[in-house]
Tab-separated table of C-alpha atoms and ligand atoms in Angstrom:
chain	number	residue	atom	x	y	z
A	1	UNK	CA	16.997	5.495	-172.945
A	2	UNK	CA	18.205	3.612	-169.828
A	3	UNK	CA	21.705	3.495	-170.448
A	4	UNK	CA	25.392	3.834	-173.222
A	5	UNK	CA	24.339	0.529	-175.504
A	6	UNK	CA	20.801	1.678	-175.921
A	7	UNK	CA	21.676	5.012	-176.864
A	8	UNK	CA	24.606	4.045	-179.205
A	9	UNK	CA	22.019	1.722	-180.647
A	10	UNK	CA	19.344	4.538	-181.325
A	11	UNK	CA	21.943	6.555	-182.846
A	12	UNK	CA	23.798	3.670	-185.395
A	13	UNK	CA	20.220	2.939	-186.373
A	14	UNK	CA	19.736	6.741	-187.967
A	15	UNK	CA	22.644	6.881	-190.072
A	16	UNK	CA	25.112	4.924	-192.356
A	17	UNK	CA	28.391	2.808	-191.111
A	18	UNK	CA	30.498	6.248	-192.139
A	19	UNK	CA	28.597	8.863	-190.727
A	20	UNK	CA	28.759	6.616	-187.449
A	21	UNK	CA	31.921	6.061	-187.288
A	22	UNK	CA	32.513	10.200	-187.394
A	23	UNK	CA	29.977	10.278	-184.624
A	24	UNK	CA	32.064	8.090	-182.519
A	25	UNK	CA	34.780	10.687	-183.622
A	26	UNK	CA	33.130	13.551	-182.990
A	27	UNK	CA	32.552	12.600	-179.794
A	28	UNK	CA	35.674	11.866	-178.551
A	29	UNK	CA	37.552	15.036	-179.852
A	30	UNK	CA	34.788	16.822	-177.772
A	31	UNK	CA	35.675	15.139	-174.541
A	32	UNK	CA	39.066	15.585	-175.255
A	33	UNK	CA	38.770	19.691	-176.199
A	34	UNK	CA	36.457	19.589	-173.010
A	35	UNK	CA	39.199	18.338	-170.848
A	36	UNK	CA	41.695	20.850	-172.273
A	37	UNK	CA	39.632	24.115	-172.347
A	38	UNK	CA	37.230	23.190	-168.858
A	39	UNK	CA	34.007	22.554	-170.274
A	40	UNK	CA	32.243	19.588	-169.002
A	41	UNK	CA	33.639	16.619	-170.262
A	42	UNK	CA	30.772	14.048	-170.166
A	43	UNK	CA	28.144	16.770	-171.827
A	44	UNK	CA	30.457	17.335	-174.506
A	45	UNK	CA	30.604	13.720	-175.723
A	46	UNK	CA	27.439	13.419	-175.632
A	47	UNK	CA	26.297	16.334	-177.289
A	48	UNK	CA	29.117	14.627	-180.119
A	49	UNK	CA	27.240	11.266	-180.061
A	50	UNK	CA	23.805	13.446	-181.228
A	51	UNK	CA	24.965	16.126	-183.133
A	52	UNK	CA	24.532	14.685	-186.793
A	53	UNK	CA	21.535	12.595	-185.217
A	54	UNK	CA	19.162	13.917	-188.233
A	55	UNK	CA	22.132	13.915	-190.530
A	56	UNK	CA	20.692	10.996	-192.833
A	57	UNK	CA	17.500	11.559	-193.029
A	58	UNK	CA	15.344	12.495	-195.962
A	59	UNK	CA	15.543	16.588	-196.016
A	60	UNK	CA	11.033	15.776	-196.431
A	61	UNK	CA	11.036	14.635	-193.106
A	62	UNK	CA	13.571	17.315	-191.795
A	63	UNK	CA	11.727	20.035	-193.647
A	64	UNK	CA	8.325	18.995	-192.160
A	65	UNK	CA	9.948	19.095	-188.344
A	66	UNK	CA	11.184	22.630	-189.107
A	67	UNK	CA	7.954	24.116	-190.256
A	68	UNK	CA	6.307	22.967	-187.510
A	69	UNK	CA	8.448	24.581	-185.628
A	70	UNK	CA	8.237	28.259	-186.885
A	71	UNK	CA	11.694	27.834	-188.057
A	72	UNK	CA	13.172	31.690	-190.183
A	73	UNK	CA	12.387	31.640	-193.819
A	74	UNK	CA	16.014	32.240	-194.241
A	75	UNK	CA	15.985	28.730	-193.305
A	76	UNK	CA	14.016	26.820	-195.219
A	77	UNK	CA	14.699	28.561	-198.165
A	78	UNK	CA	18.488	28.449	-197.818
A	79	UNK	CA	21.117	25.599	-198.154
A	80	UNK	CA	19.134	22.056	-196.702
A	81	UNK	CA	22.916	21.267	-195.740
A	82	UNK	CA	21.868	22.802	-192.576
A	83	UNK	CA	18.426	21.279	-191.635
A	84	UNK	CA	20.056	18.411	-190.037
A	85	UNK	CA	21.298	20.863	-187.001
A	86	UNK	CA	18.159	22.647	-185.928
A	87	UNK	CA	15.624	19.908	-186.870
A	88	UNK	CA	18.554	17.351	-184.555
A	89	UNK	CA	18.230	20.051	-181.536
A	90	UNK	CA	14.355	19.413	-181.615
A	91	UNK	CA	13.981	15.458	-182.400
A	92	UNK	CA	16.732	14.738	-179.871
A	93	UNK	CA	14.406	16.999	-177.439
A	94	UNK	CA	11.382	15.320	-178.830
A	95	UNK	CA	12.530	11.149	-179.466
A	96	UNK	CA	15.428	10.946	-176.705
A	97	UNK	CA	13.848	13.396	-174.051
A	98	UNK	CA	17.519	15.636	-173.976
A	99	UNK	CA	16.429	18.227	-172.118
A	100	UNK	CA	20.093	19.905	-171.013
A	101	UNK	CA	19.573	23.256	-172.993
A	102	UNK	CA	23.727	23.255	-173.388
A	103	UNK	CA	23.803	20.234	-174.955
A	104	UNK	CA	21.007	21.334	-177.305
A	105	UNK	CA	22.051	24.368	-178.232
A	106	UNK	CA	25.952	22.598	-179.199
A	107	UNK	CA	23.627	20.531	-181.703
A	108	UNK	CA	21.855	23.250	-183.142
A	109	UNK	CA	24.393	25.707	-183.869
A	110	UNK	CA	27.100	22.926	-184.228
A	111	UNK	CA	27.422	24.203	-188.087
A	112	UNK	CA	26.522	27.459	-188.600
A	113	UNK	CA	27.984	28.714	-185.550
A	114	UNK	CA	26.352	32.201	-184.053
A	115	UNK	CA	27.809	34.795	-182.712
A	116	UNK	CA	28.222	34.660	-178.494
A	117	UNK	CA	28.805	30.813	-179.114
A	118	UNK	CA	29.258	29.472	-175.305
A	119	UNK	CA	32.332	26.945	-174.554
A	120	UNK	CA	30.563	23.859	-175.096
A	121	UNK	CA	29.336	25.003	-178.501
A	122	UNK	CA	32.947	25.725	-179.808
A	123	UNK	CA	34.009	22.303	-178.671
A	124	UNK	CA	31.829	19.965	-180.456
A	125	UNK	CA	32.014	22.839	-183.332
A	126	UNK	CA	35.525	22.290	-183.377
A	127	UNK	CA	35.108	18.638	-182.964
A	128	UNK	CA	32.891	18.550	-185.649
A	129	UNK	CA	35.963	19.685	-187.805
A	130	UNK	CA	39.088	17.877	-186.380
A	131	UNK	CA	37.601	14.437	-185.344
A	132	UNK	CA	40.299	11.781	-186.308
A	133	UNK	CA	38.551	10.949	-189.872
A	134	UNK	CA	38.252	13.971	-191.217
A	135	UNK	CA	40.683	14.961	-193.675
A	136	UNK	CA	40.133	18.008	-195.801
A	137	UNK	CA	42.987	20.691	-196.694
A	138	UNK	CA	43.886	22.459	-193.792
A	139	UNK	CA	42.807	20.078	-190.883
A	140	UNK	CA	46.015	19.817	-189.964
A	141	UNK	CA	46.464	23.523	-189.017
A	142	UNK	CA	43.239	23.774	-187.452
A	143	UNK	CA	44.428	20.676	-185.288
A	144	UNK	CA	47.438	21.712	-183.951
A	145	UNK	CA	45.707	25.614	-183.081
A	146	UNK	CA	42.652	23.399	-181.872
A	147	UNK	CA	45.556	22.194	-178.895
A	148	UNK	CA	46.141	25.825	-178.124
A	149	UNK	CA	43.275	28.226	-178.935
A	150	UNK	CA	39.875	27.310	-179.451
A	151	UNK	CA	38.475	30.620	-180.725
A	152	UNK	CA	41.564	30.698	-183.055
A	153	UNK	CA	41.118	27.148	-184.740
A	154	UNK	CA	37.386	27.751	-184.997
A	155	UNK	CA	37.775	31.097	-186.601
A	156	UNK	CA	39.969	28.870	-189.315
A	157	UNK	CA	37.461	26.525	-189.331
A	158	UNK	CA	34.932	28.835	-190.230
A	159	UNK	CA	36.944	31.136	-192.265
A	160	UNK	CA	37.368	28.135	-194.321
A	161	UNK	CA	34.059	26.928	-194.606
A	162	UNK	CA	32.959	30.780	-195.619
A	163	UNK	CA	36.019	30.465	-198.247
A	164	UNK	CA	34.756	27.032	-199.642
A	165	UNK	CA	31.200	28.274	-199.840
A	166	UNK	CA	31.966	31.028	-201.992
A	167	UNK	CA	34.308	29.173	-204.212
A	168	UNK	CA	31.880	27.204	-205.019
A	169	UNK	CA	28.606	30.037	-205.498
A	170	UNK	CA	26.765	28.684	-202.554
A	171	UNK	CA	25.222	31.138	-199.861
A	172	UNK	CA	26.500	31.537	-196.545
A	173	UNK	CA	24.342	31.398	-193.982
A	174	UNK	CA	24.130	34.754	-192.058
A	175	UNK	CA	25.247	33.298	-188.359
A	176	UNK	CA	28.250	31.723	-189.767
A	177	UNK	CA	29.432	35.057	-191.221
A	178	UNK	CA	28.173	37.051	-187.602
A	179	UNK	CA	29.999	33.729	-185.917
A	180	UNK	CA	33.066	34.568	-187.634
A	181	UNK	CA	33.165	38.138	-187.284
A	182	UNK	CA	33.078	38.161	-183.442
A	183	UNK	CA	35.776	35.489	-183.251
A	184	UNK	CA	37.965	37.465	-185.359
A	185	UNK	CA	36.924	40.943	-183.581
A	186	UNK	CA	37.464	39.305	-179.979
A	187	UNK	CA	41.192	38.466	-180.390
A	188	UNK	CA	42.969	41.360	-179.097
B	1	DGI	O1	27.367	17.372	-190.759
B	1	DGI	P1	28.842	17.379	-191.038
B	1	DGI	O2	29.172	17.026	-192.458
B	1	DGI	O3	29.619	16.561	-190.068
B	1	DGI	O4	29.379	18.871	-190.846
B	1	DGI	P2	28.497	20.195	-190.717
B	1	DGI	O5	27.315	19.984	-189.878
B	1	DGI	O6	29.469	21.260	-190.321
B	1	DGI	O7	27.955	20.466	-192.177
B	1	DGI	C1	28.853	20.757	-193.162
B	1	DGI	C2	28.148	21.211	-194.411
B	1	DGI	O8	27.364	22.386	-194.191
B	1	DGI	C3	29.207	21.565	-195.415
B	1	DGI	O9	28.840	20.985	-196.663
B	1	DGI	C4	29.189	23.061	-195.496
B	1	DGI	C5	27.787	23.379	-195.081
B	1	DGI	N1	27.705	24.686	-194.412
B	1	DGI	C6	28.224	25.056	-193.241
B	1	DGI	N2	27.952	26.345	-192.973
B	1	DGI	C7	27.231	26.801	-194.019
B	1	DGI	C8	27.071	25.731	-194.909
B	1	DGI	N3	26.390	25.845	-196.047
B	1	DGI	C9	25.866	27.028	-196.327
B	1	DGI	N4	25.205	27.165	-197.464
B	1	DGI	N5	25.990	28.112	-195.517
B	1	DGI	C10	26.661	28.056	-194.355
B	1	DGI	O10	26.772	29.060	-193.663
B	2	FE	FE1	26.591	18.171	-188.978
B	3	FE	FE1	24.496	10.526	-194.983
B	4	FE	FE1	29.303	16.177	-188.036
């Protein structure tokens, strides 16, 4: 992909109108958190711009990528919410030739979190979350902490996502609870 236009293109043509537009979003609160918190600005939005690359496609196709690449049972037998991640670290590898291993790492762990996350990983994380469109309960407060503490607004993010998945029976997926637990154990 020679240059911006191509790329955007590439990307619009994988998903629908909404899910772009949250891209676009996604990316931009990255650069921004980047600016604020010294990660690199320019590898933050564009780890935004991919990170929900496989978002839209049919969980088949996404299923297919991950066996082939000896992806944990715990995997592909848990919640196919969070195929698009790992099989979007590998096609954007594979199809766009990203090679920075920061930038693929932010998409493959951009919603389940781990524990050790590195900067760049809690930024589009936390981008992921606070991007201008989203609106859930509690964005708000994870906003306003998101200008002051990253660790702090993405343990709420998390926290919340944990809470939500257990209100409504689903599993949680064992890095997001290890993710969660060494934000919350680092703050003094
Ligand atoms: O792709 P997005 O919608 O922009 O956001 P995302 O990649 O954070 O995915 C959010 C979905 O993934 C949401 O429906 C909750 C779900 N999710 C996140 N962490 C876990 C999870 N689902 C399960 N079962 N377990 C998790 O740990
Ligand atoms: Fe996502
Ligand atoms: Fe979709
Ligand atoms: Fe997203």
């Amino acid at each position: 992909l020679s240059n911006r236009e191509e790329l955007l293109a590439r990307i619009r043509a994988q998903m629908h109108e909404k899910r772009y537009k949250h891209t676009l979003g996604v990316a931009q609160s990255a650069r921004e958190l980047a600016q604020r918190y010294g990660a690199d600005p320019d590898k933050a939005e564009l780890a935004g711009l991919l990170h929900d690359y496989c978002k839209c496609w049919p969980v088949e196709k996404m299923f297919e990528i991950l066996v082939r690449h000896d992806m944990p049972t715990e995997l592909l037998e848990g919640e196919k919410e969070l195929w698009h991640a790992f099989a979007g670290a590998i096609v954007i590898q594979n199809d766009l030739g990203v090679t920075d291993p920061d930038i693929l790492q932010a998409v493959r762990y951009h919603t389940t979190g781990r524990a050790g996350m590195s900067l760049l990983e809690k930024v589009v994380c936390v981008a992921d979350y606070i991007e201008p469109n989203r609106n859930f309960p509690g964005v708000e407060q994870i906003r306003t902490l998101a200008e002051k503490d990253l660790d702090a607004a993405l343990a709420l993010a998390l926290g919340g996502t944990i809470q939500f998945l257990i209100e409504k029976q689903k599993t949680v997926y064992p890095l997001t609870l290890t993710a969660y637990n060494d934000l919350v154990s680092r703050k003094g």
